[in-house]
mmCIF file of C-alpha atoms in Angstrom:
data_model
loop_
_atom_site.group_PDB
_atom_site.id
_atom_site.type_symbol
_atom_site.label_atom_id
_atom_site.label_comp_id
_atom_site.label_asym_id
_atom_site.label_seq_id
_atom_site.Cartn_x
_atom_site.Cartn_y
_atom_site.Cartn_z
ATOM 1 C CA MET A 455 -42.695 20.562 32.501
ATOM 2 C CA ALA A 456 -42.294 17.000 33.827
ATOM 3 C CA ASP A 457 -44.875 14.119 33.338
ATOM 4 C CA GLU A 458 -47.098 12.829 36.057
ATOM 5 C CA ARG A 459 -44.766 9.988 36.913
ATOM 6 C CA THR A 460 -41.769 12.296 37.339
ATOM 7 C CA ARG A 461 -43.725 14.688 39.539
ATOM 8 C CA TYR A 462 -44.868 11.831 41.652
ATOM 9 C CA PHE A 463 -41.454 10.527 42.313
ATOM 10 C CA ARG A 464 -40.194 14.125 42.967
ATOM 11 C CA ARG A 465 -42.827 14.689 45.477
ATOM 12 C CA LEU A 466 -42.185 11.343 47.101
ATOM 13 C CA SER A 467 -38.531 12.102 47.482
ATOM 14 C CA ARG A 468 -39.151 15.645 48.733
ATOM 15 C CA LEU A 469 -41.513 14.422 51.493
ATOM 16 C CA ARG A 470 -38.996 11.664 52.450
ATOM 17 C CA ARG A 471 -36.236 14.292 52.934
ATOM 18 C CA SER A 472 -38.568 16.614 54.874
ATOM 19 C CA ALA A 473 -39.686 13.787 57.103
ATOM 20 C CA ARG A 474 -36.174 12.900 57.849
ATOM 21 C CA ARG A 475 -35.144 16.515 58.506
ATOM 22 C CA TRP A 476 -37.927 17.271 60.930
ATOM 23 C CA SER A 477 -37.277 13.769 62.603
ATOM 24 C CA VAL A 478 -33.623 14.711 63.138
ATOM 25 C CA LEU A 479 -34.544 18.200 64.556
ATOM 26 C CA ALA A 480 -37.217 16.716 66.746
ATOM 27 C CA GLY A 481 -34.711 14.168 68.279
ATOM 28 C CA GLY A 482 -32.200 16.921 68.840
ATOM 29 C CA LEU A 483 -34.627 19.251 70.405
ATOM 30 C CA GLY A 484 -36.097 16.576 72.634
ATOM 31 C CA GLY A 485 -32.814 14.752 73.528
ATOM 32 C CA ALA A 486 -30.929 17.916 74.677
ATOM 33 C CA PRO A 487 -33.404 18.634 77.605
ATOM 34 C CA ALA A 488 -33.434 15.096 78.598
ATOM 35 C CA VAL A 489 -29.729 15.236 79.266
ATOM 36 C CA LEU A 490 -29.398 18.786 80.572
ATOM 37 C CA THR A 491 -32.524 18.966 82.688
ATOM 38 C CA PRO A 492 -31.088 16.785 85.695
ATOM 39 C CA TYR A 493 -27.992 19.026 85.831
ATOM 40 C CA ALA A 494 -29.594 22.580 85.562
ATOM 41 C CA GLY A 495 -33.167 22.024 86.483
ATOM 42 C CA LEU A 496 -36.210 23.511 84.825
ATOM 43 C CA GLY A 497 -36.434 27.132 83.915
ATOM 44 C CA LEU A 498 -38.322 29.631 81.654
ATOM 45 C CA PRO A 499 -36.032 28.957 78.615
ATOM 46 C CA ASP A 500 -36.843 25.274 78.914
ATOM 47 C CA ALA A 501 -40.467 25.999 78.271
ATOM 48 C CA ALA A 502 -39.478 27.482 74.811
ATOM 49 C CA TRP A 503 -37.240 24.561 74.237
ATOM 50 C CA ALA A 504 -40.013 22.143 74.906
ATOM 51 C CA ALA A 505 -42.468 23.998 72.629
ATOM 52 C CA GLY A 506 -39.903 23.880 69.779
ATOM 53 C CA ALA A 507 -39.406 20.143 70.402
ATOM 54 C CA GLY A 508 -43.165 19.378 70.516
ATOM 55 C CA SER A 509 -43.668 21.465 67.089
ATOM 56 C CA ALA A 510 -40.787 19.477 65.531
ATOM 57 C CA VAL A 511 -42.298 16.094 66.646
ATOM 58 C CA ALA A 512 -45.648 17.049 65.279
ATOM 59 C CA LEU A 513 -44.342 18.260 61.988
ATOM 60 C CA ALA A 514 -42.170 15.167 61.690
ATOM 61 C CA ALA A 515 -45.193 12.953 62.352
ATOM 62 C CA TRP A 516 -47.378 14.823 59.860
ATOM 63 C CA ARG A 517 -44.573 14.421 57.177
ATOM 64 C CA TRP A 518 -44.333 10.720 57.715
ATOM 65 C CA ILE A 519 -48.056 10.447 57.515
ATOM 66 C CA ASP A 520 -48.112 12.333 54.268
ATOM 67 C CA LEU A 521 -45.131 10.192 52.957
ATOM 68 C CA ARG A 522 -46.971 6.875 53.783
ATOM 69 C CA ALA A 523 -50.195 8.208 52.113
ATOM 70 C CA LEU A 524 -48.306 9.167 48.984
ATOM 71 C CA ALA A 525 -46.383 6.033 48.955
ATOM 72 C CA ALA A 526 -49.484 3.906 49.220
ATOM 73 C CA ARG A 527 -50.828 5.369 45.947
ATOM 74 C CA PRO A 528 -49.701 3.454 42.723
ATOM 75 C CA ALA A 529 -47.204 5.453 40.675
ATOM 76 C CA PRO A 530 -48.591 6.707 37.232
ATOM 77 C CA PRO A 531 -47.614 4.673 34.348
ATOM 78 C CA PRO A 532 -44.613 5.647 32.259
ATOM 79 C CA LEU A 533 -45.215 8.113 29.439
ATOM 80 C CA ASP A 534 -45.015 6.689 25.970
ATOM 81 C CA PRO A 535 -41.917 8.084 24.151
ATOM 82 C CA ALA A 536 -43.967 9.283 21.111
ATOM 83 C CA GLU A 537 -46.363 11.192 23.500
ATOM 84 C CA ALA A 538 -43.492 12.602 25.454
ATOM 85 C CA ALA A 539 -41.775 13.724 22.187
ATOM 86 C CA ALA A 540 -45.108 15.371 21.127
ATOM 87 C CA ARG A 541 -45.363 17.234 24.369
ATOM 88 C CA SER A 542 -41.965 18.382 24.335
ATOM 89 C CA ARG A 543 -42.385 19.581 20.652
ATOM 90 C CA ALA A 544 -45.635 21.397 21.676
ATOM 91 C CA ARG A 545 -44.071 23.316 24.519
ATOM 92 C CA LEU A 546 -41.084 24.275 22.188
ATOM 93 C CA VAL A 547 -43.585 25.529 19.530
ATOM 94 C CA ALA A 548 -45.516 27.349 22.122
ATOM 95 C CA ALA A 549 -42.324 28.968 23.573
ATOM 96 C CA VAL A 550 -41.152 30.114 20.109
ATOM 97 C CA GLU A 551 -44.667 31.485 19.197
ATOM 98 C CA ARG A 552 -44.393 33.834 22.128
ATOM 99 C CA LEU A 553 -41.442 35.529 20.684
ATOM 100 C CA PRO A 554 -42.001 38.601 18.431
ATOM 101 C CA VAL A 555 -40.805 36.794 15.211
ATOM 102 C CA GLY A 556 -41.941 33.332 16.422
ATOM 103 C CA PRO A 557 -45.003 32.922 14.035
ATOM 104 C CA GLY A 558 -43.108 33.936 11.019
ATOM 105 C CA VAL A 559 -40.332 31.549 11.891
ATOM 106 C CA LEU A 560 -42.589 28.600 12.547
ATOM 107 C CA ALA A 561 -44.409 29.175 9.346
ATOM 108 C CA GLU A 562 -41.173 29.074 7.303
ATOM 109 C CA VAL A 563 -40.092 25.960 9.085
ATOM 110 C CA ARG A 564 -43.277 24.249 8.173
ATOM 111 C CA ARG A 565 -43.071 25.470 4.574
ATOM 112 C CA VAL A 566 -39.558 24.109 4.234
ATOM 113 C CA ARG A 567 -40.505 20.824 5.827
ATOM 114 C CA SER A 568 -43.436 20.271 3.649
ATOM 115 C CA ARG A 569 -41.343 21.126 0.486
ATOM 116 C CA VAL A 570 -38.742 18.652 1.568
ATOM 117 C CA ALA A 571 -41.276 15.946 2.050
ATOM 118 C CA LEU A 572 -42.570 16.363 -1.565
ATOM 119 C CA ARG A 573 -38.998 16.467 -3.042
ATOM 120 C CA GLY A 574 -38.641 13.863 -5.757
ATOM 121 C CA THR A 575 -42.221 13.657 -6.651
ATOM 122 C CA SER A 576 -44.335 15.304 -9.385
ATOM 123 C CA ALA A 577 -46.074 17.439 -6.776
ATOM 124 C CA ALA A 578 -42.925 19.286 -5.771
ATOM 125 C CA GLU A 579 -43.020 21.904 -8.743
ATOM 126 C CA PRO A 580 -46.828 22.773 -8.441
ATOM 127 C CA TRP A 581 -46.257 22.979 -4.598
ATOM 128 C CA ALA A 582 -43.395 25.466 -5.138
ATOM 129 C CA ARG A 583 -45.508 27.506 -7.493
ATOM 130 C CA LEU A 584 -48.439 27.446 -5.115
ATOM 131 C CA ASP A 585 -46.057 28.455 -2.268
ATOM 132 C CA ARG A 586 -44.742 31.457 -4.203
ATOM 133 C CA ALA A 587 -48.273 32.451 -5.188
ATOM 134 C CA ALA A 588 -49.524 32.068 -1.540
ATOM 135 C CA LEU A 589 -46.635 34.264 -0.261
ATOM 136 C CA THR A 590 -47.396 36.979 -2.852
ATOM 137 C CA LEU A 591 -51.068 36.932 -1.869
ATOM 138 C CA ALA A 592 -50.312 37.063 1.908
ATOM 139 C CA GLY A 593 -48.295 40.327 1.301
ATOM 140 C CA MET A 594 -51.260 41.741 -0.485
ATOM 141 C CA ALA A 595 -53.927 40.453 1.905
ATOM 142 C CA PRO A 596 -54.011 43.757 4.181
ATOM 143 C CA ARG A 597 -54.891 45.829 1.053
ATOM 144 C CA LEU A 598 -57.545 43.452 -0.287
ATOM 145 C CA THR A 599 -60.366 45.031 1.699
ATOM 146 C CA GLY A 600 -64.041 45.761 0.689
ATOM 147 C CA LEU A 601 -65.311 43.959 -2.333
ATOM 148 C CA ALA A 602 -62.008 41.773 -2.391
ATOM 149 C CA GLU A 603 -62.369 40.210 1.112
ATOM 150 C CA PRO A 604 -64.497 37.171 -0.134
ATOM 151 C CA ALA A 605 -61.788 36.422 -2.695
ATOM 152 C CA VAL A 606 -59.074 36.339 0.213
ATOM 153 C CA VAL A 607 -61.430 33.816 2.101
ATOM 154 C CA GLU A 608 -61.828 31.682 -1.074
ATOM 155 C CA ALA A 609 -57.959 31.840 -1.657
ATOM 156 C CA ALA A 610 -57.322 30.469 1.852
ATOM 157 C CA THR A 611 -59.762 27.616 1.375
ATOM 158 C CA ALA A 612 -58.273 26.877 -2.086
ATOM 159 C CA ASP A 613 -54.768 26.911 -0.598
ATOM 160 C CA ARG A 614 -55.567 24.273 1.930
ATOM 161 C CA SER A 615 -57.411 22.057 -0.522
ATOM 162 C CA LEU A 616 -54.514 22.268 -3.095
ATOM 163 C CA ARG A 617 -51.813 21.427 -0.510
ATOM 164 C CA ASP A 618 -53.849 18.391 0.511
ATOM 165 C CA LEU A 619 -54.233 17.415 -3.120
ATOM 166 C CA ALA A 620 -50.479 17.638 -3.638
ATOM 167 C CA ASN A 621 -49.768 15.325 -0.622
ATOM 168 C CA ARG A 622 -52.357 12.877 -2.204
ATOM 169 C CA VAL A 623 -50.539 13.146 -5.488
ATOM 170 C CA ALA A 624 -47.091 12.459 -3.730
ATOM 171 C CA SER A 625 -48.676 9.530 -1.693
ATOM 172 C CA VAL A 626 -50.059 7.833 -4.989
ATOM 173 C CA GLU A 627 -46.764 8.254 -6.753
ATOM 174 C CA ARG A 628 -44.902 6.516 -3.867
ATOM 175 C CA ALA A 629 -47.281 3.811 -3.811
ATOM 176 C CA LEU A 630 -47.111 3.458 -7.565
ATOM 177 C CA ARG A 631 -43.380 2.828 -7.239
ATOM 178 C CA LEU A 632 -44.004 -0.024 -4.941
ATOM 179 C CA ALA A 633 -47.192 -1.565 -6.649
ATOM 180 C CA PRO A 634 -46.771 -4.809 -8.563
ATOM 181 C CA ALA A 635 -47.063 -4.783 -12.428
ATOM 182 C CA ASP A 636 -50.855 -5.881 -12.405
ATOM 183 C CA ALA A 637 -51.932 -3.079 -9.927
ATOM 184 C CA ARG A 638 -50.053 -0.243 -11.640
ATOM 185 C CA PRO A 639 -52.417 0.773 -14.513
ATOM 186 C CA PRO A 640 -55.429 1.982 -12.247
ATOM 187 C CA LEU A 641 -52.745 3.809 -9.877
ATOM 188 C CA ALA A 642 -51.202 5.369 -12.793
ATOM 189 C CA GLU A 643 -54.539 6.581 -14.149
ATOM 190 C CA ALA A 644 -55.520 7.862 -10.741
ATOM 191 C CA HIS A 645 -52.072 9.645 -10.525
ATOM 192 C CA ARG A 646 -52.505 11.336 -13.914
ATOM 193 C CA ALA A 647 -55.999 12.521 -12.958
ATOM 194 C CA LEU A 648 -54.806 13.947 -9.691
ATOM 195 C CA THR A 649 -51.797 15.570 -11.229
ATOM 196 C CA ALA A 650 -54.007 17.260 -13.862
ATOM 197 C CA GLN A 651 -56.340 18.509 -11.085
ATOM 198 C CA LEU A 652 -53.279 19.899 -9.153
ATOM 199 C CA ASP A 653 -51.825 21.702 -12.214
ATOM 200 C CA SER A 654 -55.196 23.213 -13.120
ATOM 201 C CA GLY A 655 -55.911 24.268 -9.489
ATOM 202 C CA VAL A 656 -52.406 25.985 -8.951
ATOM 203 C CA ALA A 657 -52.764 27.769 -12.292
ATOM 204 C CA ALA A 658 -56.179 29.083 -11.146
ATOM 205 C CA TYR A 659 -54.714 30.152 -7.868
ATOM 206 C CA GLU A 660 -51.908 32.063 -9.779
ATOM 207 C CA ARG A 661 -54.487 33.746 -11.935
ATOM 208 C CA LEU A 662 -56.356 34.937 -8.733
ATOM 209 C CA VAL A 663 -53.156 36.241 -7.355
ATOM 210 C CA VAL A 664 -52.489 38.306 -10.616
ATOM 211 C CA ALA A 665 -56.084 39.622 -10.315
ATOM 212 C CA ALA A 666 -55.608 40.398 -6.755
ATOM 213 C CA ALA A 667 -52.574 42.442 -7.865
ATOM 214 C CA GLY A 668 -54.502 44.313 -10.513
ATOM 215 C CA TYR A 669 -57.039 45.190 -7.862
ATOM 216 C CA VAL A 670 -54.470 46.536 -5.463
ATOM 217 C CA ALA A 671 -52.838 48.495 -8.277
ATOM 218 C CA GLU A 672 -56.148 50.073 -9.477
ATOM 219 C CA ASP A 673 -57.356 50.758 -5.933
ATOM 220 C CA ALA A 674 -53.972 52.701 -5.274
ATOM 221 C CA ARG A 675 -53.839 54.658 -8.416
ATOM 222 C CA PRO A 676 -55.701 57.956 -8.127
ATOM 223 C CA ASP A 677 -57.050 60.059 -10.936
ATOM 224 C CA ALA A 678 -54.988 63.101 -10.007
ATOM 225 C CA GLU A 679 -51.323 63.229 -8.715
ATOM 226 C CA HIS A 680 -50.445 61.522 -5.664
ATOM 227 C CA PRO A 681 -50.716 63.888 -2.543
ATOM 228 C CA ALA A 682 -47.155 63.158 -1.511
ATOM 229 C CA ALA A 683 -45.777 64.035 -4.975
ATOM 230 C CA ALA A 684 -47.772 67.231 -4.926
ATOM 231 C CA GLN A 685 -46.466 68.247 -1.460
ATOM 232 C CA LEU A 686 -42.845 67.503 -2.519
ATOM 233 C CA THR A 687 -43.327 69.748 -5.594
ATOM 234 C CA GLU A 688 -44.739 72.592 -3.539
ATOM 235 C CA ALA A 689 -41.849 72.313 -1.049
ATOM 236 C CA THR A 690 -39.287 72.259 -3.845
ATOM 237 C CA ASP A 691 -40.761 75.357 -5.388
ATOM 238 C CA LEU A 692 -40.883 77.115 -1.906
ATOM 239 C CA LEU A 693 -37.190 76.338 -1.451
ATOM 240 C CA HIS A 694 -36.331 77.709 -4.820
ATOM 241 C CA GLY A 695 -38.186 80.926 -3.979
ATOM 242 C CA VAL A 696 -36.500 81.371 -0.741
ATOM 243 C CA ALA A 697 -32.986 80.697 -2.229
ATOM 244 C CA ALA A 698 -33.790 83.280 -5.010
ATOM 245 C CA ALA A 699 -34.922 85.860 -2.325
ATOM 246 C CA LEU A 700 -31.816 85.400 -0.361
ATOM 247 C CA ALA A 701 -29.555 85.917 -3.296
ATOM 248 C CA GLU A 702 -31.503 89.131 -4.302
ATOM 249 C CA LEU A 703 -30.987 90.432 -0.627
ATOM 250 C CA ARG A 704 -27.311 89.583 -0.728
ATOM 251 C CA ALA A 705 -26.880 91.642 -3.958
ATOM 252 C CA VAL A 706 -28.727 94.573 -2.463
ATOM 253 C CA ASN A 707 -26.762 94.656 0.827
ATOM 254 C CA THR A 708 -23.344 94.451 -0.982
ATOM 255 C CA PRO A 709 -21.630 97.852 -0.769
ATOM 256 C CA LEU A 710 -20.590 99.545 -4.077
ATOM 257 C CA ARG A 711 -16.816 99.709 -4.387
ATOM 258 C CA ALA A 712 -14.958 102.652 -6.092
ATOM 259 C CA PRO A 713 -13.344 102.034 -9.218
#
């Protein structure tokens, strides 16, 4: 989709072409009777010709009026390149999201981009651990129902908080590399504190994922045999019985041969 400035000039050009086209048509329809009438006189076809010429003249006049009114308006200011790029990116994201696999592709692209942005910092390794744990929890989320639903909500909140903390750790670390010698000690202390918080938070998130896996395993483990296994066992026994019965019938129906 074009911006306001581009649409303005497109509409101006379209109106100019339309006005010129109707002007040429009106001139042709009006000039032909002016030349041919003195020779052939007026007739019934001339009335239709005059009606067409009058309509063309009126439409040409309206197009010129619309063109002058639009040209009198100031053109919209040019769009900032950053804003134009943001709009193009938003349109591309919206188009990809409409695809069946679009949301998953976008999530993977964002994940890779975030991981690349933290490369070379001490937050990269906790981020990767958090990413693996989050993917594992996302795979179990549909089965975490009932009493486990609040834990899923808490995990989502903790995931956003830990990712923000990882970005802060990376920002402080980059600033620490550029800081002068007298300003490094407080930044280094803050970096150590943030890194410790990030490590402990990621470890707690991983323990939550392990607990969620235990919940899913216990919730899916029945006291008796699984119904599918029991049905397969019954079907196997039935087939064995049918096969034995067919073998006995074949032995009975086989004629005895004379020695």
